[in-house]
Coordinates of C-alpha atoms and ligand atoms in Angstrom, one line a residue:
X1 CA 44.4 131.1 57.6
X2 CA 46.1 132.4 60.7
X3 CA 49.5 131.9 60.7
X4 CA 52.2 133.2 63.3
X5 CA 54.1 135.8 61.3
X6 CA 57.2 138.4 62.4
X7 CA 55.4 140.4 64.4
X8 CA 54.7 137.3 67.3
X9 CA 58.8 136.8 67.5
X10 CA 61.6 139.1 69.4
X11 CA 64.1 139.2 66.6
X12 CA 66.7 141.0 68.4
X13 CA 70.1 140.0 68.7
X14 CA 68.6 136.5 67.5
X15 CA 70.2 133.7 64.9
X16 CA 67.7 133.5 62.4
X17 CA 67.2 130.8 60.1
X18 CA 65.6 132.2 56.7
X19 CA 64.1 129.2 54.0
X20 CA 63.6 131.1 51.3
X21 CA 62.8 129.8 47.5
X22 CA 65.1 130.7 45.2
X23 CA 64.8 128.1 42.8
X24 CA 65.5 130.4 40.0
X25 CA 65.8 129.6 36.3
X26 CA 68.8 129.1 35.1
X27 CA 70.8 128.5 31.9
X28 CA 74.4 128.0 31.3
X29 CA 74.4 128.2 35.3
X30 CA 73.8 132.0 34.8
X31 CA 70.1 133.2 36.5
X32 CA 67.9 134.1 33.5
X33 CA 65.1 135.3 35.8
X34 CA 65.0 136.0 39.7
X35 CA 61.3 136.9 41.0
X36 CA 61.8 135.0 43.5
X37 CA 65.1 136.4 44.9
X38 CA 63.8 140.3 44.9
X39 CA 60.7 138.5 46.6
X40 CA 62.9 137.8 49.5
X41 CA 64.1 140.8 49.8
X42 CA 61.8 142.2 52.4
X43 CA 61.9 139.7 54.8
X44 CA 65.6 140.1 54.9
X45 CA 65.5 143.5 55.1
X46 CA 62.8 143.9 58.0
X47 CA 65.3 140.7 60.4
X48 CA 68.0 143.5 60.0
X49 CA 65.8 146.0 61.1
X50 CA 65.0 144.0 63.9
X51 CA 68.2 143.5 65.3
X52 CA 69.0 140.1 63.7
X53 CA 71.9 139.0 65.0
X54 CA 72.8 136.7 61.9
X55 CA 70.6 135.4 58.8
X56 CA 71.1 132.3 57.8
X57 CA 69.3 131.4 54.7
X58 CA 68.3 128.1 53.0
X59 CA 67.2 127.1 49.8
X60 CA 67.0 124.1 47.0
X61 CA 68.0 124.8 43.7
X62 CA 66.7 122.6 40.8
X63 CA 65.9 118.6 41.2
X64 CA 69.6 117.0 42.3
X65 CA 69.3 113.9 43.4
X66 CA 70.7 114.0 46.7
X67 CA 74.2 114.7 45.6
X68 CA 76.7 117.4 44.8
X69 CA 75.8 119.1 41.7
X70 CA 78.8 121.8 41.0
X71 CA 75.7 123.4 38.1
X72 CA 73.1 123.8 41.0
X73 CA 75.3 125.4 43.6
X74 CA 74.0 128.4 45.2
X75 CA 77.2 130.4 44.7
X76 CA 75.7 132.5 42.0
X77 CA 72.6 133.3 44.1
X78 CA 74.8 134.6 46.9
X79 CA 76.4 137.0 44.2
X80 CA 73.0 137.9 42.5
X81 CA 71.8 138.1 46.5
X82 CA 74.7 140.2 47.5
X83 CA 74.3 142.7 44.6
X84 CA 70.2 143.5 45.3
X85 CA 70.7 144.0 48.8
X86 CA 73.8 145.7 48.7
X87 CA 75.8 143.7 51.4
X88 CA 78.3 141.1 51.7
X89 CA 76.2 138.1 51.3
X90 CA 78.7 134.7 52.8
X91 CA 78.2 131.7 50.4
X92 CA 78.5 128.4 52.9
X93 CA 79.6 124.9 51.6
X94 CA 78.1 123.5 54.6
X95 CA 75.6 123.7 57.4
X96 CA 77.9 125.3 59.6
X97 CA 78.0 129.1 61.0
X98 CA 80.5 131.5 60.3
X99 CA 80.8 135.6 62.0
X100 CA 79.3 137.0 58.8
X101 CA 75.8 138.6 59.0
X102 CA 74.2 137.4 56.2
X103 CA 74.7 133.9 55.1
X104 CA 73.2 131.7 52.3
X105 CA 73.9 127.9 52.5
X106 CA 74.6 125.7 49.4
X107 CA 71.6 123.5 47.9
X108 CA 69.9 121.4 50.1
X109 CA 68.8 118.7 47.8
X110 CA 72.7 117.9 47.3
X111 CA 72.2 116.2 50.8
X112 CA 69.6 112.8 50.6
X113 CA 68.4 113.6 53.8
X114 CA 66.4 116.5 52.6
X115 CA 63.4 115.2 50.5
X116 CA 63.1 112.2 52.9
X117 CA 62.6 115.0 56.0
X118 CA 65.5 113.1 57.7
X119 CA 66.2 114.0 61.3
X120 CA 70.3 113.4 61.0
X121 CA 69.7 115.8 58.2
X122 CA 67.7 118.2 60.7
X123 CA 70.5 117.7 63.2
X124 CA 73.2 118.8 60.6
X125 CA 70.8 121.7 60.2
X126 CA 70.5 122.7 63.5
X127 CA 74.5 122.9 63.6
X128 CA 73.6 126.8 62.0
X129 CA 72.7 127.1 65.7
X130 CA 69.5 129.3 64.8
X131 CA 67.0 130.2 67.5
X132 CA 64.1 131.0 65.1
X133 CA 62.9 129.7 62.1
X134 CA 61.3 132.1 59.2
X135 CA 59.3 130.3 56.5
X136 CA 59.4 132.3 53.4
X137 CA 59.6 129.9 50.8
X138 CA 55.9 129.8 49.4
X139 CA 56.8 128.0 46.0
X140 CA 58.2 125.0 48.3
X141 CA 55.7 125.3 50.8
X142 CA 54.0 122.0 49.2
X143 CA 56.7 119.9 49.9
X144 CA 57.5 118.3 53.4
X145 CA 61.5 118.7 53.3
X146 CA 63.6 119.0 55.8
X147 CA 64.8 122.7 55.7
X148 CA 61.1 123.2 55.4
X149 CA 59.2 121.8 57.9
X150 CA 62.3 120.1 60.0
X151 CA 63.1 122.9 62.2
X152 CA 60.3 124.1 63.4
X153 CA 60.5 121.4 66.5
X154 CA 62.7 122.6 67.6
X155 CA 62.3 126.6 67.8
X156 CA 59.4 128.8 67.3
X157 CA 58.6 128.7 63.6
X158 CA 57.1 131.6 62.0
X159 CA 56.3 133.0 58.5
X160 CA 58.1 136.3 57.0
X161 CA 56.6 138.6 54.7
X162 CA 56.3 136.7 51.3
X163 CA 54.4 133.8 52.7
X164 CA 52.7 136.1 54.7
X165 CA 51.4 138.2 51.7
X166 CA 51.1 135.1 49.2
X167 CA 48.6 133.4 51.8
X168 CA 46.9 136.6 52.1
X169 CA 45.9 137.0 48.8
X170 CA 45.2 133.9 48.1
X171 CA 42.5 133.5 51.1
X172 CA 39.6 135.2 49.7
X173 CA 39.4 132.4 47.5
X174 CA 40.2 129.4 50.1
X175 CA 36.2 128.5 50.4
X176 CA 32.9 126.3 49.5
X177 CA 30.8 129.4 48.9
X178 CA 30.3 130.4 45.6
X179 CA 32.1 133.7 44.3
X180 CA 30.2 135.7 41.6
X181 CA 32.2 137.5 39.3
X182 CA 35.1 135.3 39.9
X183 CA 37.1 133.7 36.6
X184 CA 39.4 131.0 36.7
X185 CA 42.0 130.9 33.2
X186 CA 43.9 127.5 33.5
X187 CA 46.4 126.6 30.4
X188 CA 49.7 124.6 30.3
X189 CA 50.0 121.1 29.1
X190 CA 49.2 118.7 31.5
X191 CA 45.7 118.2 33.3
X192 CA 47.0 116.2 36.3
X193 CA 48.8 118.9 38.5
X194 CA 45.4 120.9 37.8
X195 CA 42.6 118.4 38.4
X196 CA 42.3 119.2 42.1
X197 CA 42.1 122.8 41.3
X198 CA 39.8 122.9 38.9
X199 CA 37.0 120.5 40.6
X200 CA 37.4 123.6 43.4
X201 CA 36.8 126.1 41.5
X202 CA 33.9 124.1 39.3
X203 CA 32.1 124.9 43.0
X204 CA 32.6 128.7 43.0
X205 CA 33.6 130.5 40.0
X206 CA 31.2 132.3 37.6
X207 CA 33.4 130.8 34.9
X208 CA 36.0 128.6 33.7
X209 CA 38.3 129.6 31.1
X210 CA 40.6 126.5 29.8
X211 CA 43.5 127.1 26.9
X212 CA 46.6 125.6 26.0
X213 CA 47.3 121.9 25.2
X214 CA 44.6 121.4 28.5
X215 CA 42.0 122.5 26.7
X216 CA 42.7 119.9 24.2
X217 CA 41.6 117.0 26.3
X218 CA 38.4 118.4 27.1
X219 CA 37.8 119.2 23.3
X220 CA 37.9 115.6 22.7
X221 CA 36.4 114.7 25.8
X222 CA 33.3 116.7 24.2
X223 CA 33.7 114.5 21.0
X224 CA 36.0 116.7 18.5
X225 CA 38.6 115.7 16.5
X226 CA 41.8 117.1 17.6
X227 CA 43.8 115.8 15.0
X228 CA 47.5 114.6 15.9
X229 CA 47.3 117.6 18.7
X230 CA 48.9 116.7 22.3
X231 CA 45.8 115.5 24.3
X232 CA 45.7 113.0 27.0
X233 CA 43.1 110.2 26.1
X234 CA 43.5 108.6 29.7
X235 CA 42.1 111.9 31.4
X236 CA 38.7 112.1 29.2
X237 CA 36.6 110.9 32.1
X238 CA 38.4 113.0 34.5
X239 CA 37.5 115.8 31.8
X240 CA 33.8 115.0 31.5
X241 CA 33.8 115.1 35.6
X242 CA 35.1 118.2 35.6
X243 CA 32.5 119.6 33.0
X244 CA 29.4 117.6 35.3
X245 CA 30.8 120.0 38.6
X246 CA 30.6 123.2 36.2
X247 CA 27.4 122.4 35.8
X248 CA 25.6 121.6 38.5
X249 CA 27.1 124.1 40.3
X250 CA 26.3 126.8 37.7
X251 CA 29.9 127.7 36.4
X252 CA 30.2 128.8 32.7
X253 CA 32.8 126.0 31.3
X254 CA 35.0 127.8 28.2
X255 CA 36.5 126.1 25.3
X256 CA 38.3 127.3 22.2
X257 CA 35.8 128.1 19.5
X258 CA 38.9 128.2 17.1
X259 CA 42.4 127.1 17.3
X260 CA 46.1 128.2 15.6
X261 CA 46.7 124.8 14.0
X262 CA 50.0 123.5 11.9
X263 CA 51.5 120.4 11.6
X264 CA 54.4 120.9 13.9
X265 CA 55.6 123.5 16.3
X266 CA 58.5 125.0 14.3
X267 CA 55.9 125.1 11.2
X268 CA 56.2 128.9 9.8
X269 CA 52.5 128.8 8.1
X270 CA 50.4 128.3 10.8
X271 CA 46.6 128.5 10.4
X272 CA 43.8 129.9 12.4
X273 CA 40.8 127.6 12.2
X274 CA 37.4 126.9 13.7
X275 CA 37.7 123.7 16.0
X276 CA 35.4 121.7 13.4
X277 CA 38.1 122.2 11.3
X278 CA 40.4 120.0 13.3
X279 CA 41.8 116.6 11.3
X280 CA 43.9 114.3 10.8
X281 CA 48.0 115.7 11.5
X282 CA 47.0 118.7 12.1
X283 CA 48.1 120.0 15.9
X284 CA 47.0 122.6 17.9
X285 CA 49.5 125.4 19.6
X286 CA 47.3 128.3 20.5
X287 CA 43.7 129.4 21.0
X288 CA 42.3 131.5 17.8
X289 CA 41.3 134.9 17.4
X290 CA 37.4 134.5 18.4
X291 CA 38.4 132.4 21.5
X292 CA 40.5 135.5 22.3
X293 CA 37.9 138.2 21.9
X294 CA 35.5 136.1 23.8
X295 CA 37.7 135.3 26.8
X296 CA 39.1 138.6 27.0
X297 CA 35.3 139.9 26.9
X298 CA 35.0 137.4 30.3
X299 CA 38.1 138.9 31.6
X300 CA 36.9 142.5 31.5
X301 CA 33.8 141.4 33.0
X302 CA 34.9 139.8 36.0
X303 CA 35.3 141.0 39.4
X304 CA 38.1 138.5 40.3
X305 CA 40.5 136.8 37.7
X306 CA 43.0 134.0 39.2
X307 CA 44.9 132.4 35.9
X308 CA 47.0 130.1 35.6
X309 CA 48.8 128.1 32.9
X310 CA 50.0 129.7 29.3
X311 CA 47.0 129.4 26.3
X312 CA 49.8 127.6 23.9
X313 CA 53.1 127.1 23.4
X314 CA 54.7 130.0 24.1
X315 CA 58.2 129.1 23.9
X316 CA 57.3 129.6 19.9
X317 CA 56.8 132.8 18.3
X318 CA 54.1 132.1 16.3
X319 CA 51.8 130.6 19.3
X320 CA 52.4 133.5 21.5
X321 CA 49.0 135.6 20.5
X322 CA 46.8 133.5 23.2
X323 CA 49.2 134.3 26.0
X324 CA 50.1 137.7 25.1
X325 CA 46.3 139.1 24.7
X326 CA 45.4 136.9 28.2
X327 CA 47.8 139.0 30.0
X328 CA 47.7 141.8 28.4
X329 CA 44.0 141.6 29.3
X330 CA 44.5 140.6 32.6
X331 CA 46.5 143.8 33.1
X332 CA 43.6 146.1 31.7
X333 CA 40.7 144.8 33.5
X334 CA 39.7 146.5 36.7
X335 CA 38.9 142.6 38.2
X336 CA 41.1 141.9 40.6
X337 CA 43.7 139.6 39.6
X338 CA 45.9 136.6 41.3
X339 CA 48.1 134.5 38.2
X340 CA 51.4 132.1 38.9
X341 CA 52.9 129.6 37.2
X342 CA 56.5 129.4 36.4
X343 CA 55.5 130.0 32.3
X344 CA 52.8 131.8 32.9
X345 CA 55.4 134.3 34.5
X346 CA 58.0 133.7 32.2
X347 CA 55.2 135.1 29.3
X348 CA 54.7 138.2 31.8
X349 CA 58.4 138.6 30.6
X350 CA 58.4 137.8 27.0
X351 CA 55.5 140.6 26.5
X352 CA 57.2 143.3 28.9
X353 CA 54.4 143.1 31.2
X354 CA 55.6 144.5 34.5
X355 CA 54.4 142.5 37.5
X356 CA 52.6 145.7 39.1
X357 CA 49.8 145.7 36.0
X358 CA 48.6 142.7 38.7
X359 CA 46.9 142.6 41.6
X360 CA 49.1 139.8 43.0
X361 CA 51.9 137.7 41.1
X362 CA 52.5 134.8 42.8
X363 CA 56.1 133.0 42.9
X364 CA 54.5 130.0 43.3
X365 CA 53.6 127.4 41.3
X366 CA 52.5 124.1 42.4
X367 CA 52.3 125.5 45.5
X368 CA 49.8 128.2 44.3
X369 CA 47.7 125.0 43.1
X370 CA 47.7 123.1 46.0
X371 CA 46.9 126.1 48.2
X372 CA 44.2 126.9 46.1
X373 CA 42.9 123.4 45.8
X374 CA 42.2 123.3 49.3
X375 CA 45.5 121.2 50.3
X376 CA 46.9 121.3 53.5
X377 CA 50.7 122.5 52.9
X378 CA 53.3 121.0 54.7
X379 CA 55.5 124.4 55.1
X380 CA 51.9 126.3 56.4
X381 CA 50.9 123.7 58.7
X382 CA 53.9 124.3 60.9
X383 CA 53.2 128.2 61.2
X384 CA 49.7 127.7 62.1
X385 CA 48.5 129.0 65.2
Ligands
ADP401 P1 53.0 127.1 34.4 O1 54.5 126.8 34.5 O2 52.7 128.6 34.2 O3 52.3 126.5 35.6 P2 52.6 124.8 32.7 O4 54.0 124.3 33.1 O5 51.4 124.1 33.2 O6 52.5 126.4 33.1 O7 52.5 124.8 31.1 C1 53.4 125.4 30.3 C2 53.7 124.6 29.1 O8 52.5 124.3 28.4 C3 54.6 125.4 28.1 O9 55.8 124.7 28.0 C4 53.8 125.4 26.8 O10 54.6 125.1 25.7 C5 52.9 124.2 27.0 N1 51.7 124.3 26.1 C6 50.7 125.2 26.2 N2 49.8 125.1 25.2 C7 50.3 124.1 24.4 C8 49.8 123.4 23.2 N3 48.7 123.8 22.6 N4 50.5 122.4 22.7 C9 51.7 122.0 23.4 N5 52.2 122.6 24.5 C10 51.5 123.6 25.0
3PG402 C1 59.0 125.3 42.4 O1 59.8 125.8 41.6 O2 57.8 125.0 42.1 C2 59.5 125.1 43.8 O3 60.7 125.7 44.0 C3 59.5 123.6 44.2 O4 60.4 122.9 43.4 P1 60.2 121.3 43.1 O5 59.0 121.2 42.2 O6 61.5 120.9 42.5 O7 60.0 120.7 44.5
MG403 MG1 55.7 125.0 34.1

């Protein structure tokens, strides 16, 4: 994908305009994690070594419904901003400019303009009065916004580093052509937001490793009983489709051969059981002990790993294991490896599993999905050359 980047725009005493992600978890309006705001530092960094004249930057903050949210201003990521990079960093109430060099505007979903890509919403935009545009929100790239696609009409429109290097890695993999050695890991809960990529990947990966409360519909799409455990019966047909692509295109399909089972989540006796074992209220939280030796052996083996998705419920201790030997095995093999996922990097956390144990760490999400899926994405389209 060839996309125009920094190095096709004079910078130099220019008014940039920066749409960065930092949609950040937060609780009690304090940031609990912010990947994505020390992944924006480069890109700020290298405008000031080009002579930027101002930086603008622009960003959504959780799901606001097109008004003022006082919890889901972007005051605190100003501060949090401010303090990585070592400079005054202006909050801004408003779409309006002020003298100070770096500048970072307050949510745009608090406007209604925003999702809808409304031009008087552009308009109030381009009151910043920026000259270029710098796409460097990959995690957002999948949505057709305002700040992230409106601008580019009307000034030249390129990405900065992160999108840059996110695309990058992800490439290799952007194709029809089968790729040997290559294992997918998908987990989470719900299958819909990972159909698409899966049916790619069915085509050209050596195998398919499925965990979490995912795998569960395929289980009983294959005929076992899952007892009482979160499965969606709706999706079995989609999860027998899925299965038919693995196999006419010669791509190892993995289930769990044995599953941590209890009868609710906060349960403190949880068992590890064979999947035949499955009945009646029992529910399954993690993959079992074989299933982790077996896909961990996979993992090892591959030239290429791209996960992901959590293999249970993480946000409990006693269905950690899955997640914690995936990544821990992810980090040993010498396969090259691409994992995102907001949980999935929230587990890279919980285990103190620095992100550099990976070839790439993505900070997106659905937008790691869709790319991968083969999606054209709104926020790339308009950096294309
Ligand atoms: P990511 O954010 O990395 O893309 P998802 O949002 O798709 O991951 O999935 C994460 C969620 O899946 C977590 O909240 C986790 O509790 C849930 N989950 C995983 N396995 C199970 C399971 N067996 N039963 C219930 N929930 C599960
Ligand atoms: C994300 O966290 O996936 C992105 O910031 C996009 O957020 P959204 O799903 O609320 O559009
Ligand atoms: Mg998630």
């Amino acid at each position: 994908m060839n996309l125009k980047t920094l190095a096709d725009v004079n910078i130099e005493g220019k008014i940039v305009v920066v749409r960065a992600d930092y949609n950040v978890p937060l609780k009690d309006e304090k940031i609990i994690e912010d990947t994505r705001i020390v992944a924006s530092l480069p890109t700020i960094k290298k405008l000031l070594e080009m002579g930027a004249k101002r930086i603008h930057l622009l960003t959504h903050l959780g799901r606001p419904k097109g008004i003022a949210e006082p919890s889901l201003s972007t005051i605190a990521i100003a501060k949090r901003l401010g303090q990585l990079l070592d400079m005054e960093v202006e909050h801004r109430s408003d779409f309006t400019p002020s003298e100070a060099k770096i500048q970072l505007h307050e949510n745009t979903r608090f406007w209604p303009g925003e999702k809808k890509n409304n031009p008087a919403f552009v308009q109030e935009l381009l009151n910043i009065g920026g000259e270029i545009f710098v796409m460097d929100a990959f995690g957002t790239a999948h949505r057709g916004h305002a700040s992230v696609v409106g601008l580019a009409r009307y000034m030249p429109a390129v990405a900065g580093l992160l999108v840059a290097q996110e695309v990058e890695a992800m490439s290799p993999y952007l194709t029809d052509e089968k790729q040997p050695g290559l294992t997918v890991m998908v987990g989470g809960a719900k299958l819909d937001t990972k159909i698409a990529v899966l049916e790619q990947f069915a085509k050209i990966a050596d195998n398919i490793l499925v965990g979490g409360a995912l795998a569960n519909t395929f289980l009983a799409a294959q005929g076992f009983d899952v007892g009482a455990s979160f499965h969606q019966p709706d999706k079995l047909d989609t999860a027998m489709e899925i299965m038919g692509i693995c196999d006419a295109h010669g791509c190892g399909f993995h289930v769990p051969v044995d599953v941590m089972c209890a009868d609710s989540h906060d349960s403190d006796n949880p068992l590890d059981v064979p999947l035949e074992d499955v009945m009646g209220d029992m529910r399954i939280y993690d993959i079992g002990a074989h299933t982790i030796a077996s896909f961990a052996e996979i993992i090892m083996h591959s030239k290429v790993l791209i996960w992901n998705g959590p293999m249970g419920m993480i946000e409990q201790k006693h269905f950690q294991k899955g997640t914690e030997m995936m990544a821990k095995a992810a980090a040993k093999t010498s396969a090259k490896t691409v994992l995102g996922g907001g949980d999935t990097l929230a587990a890279l956390d919980m285990f103190n599993l620095p992100h550099d144990s990976y070839t790439h760490v993505s900070t997106g999400g659905g937008a790691m999905l869709e790319l991968l899926e083969g999606k054209a994405l709104p926020g790339l389209e308009i950096l294309k050359i």
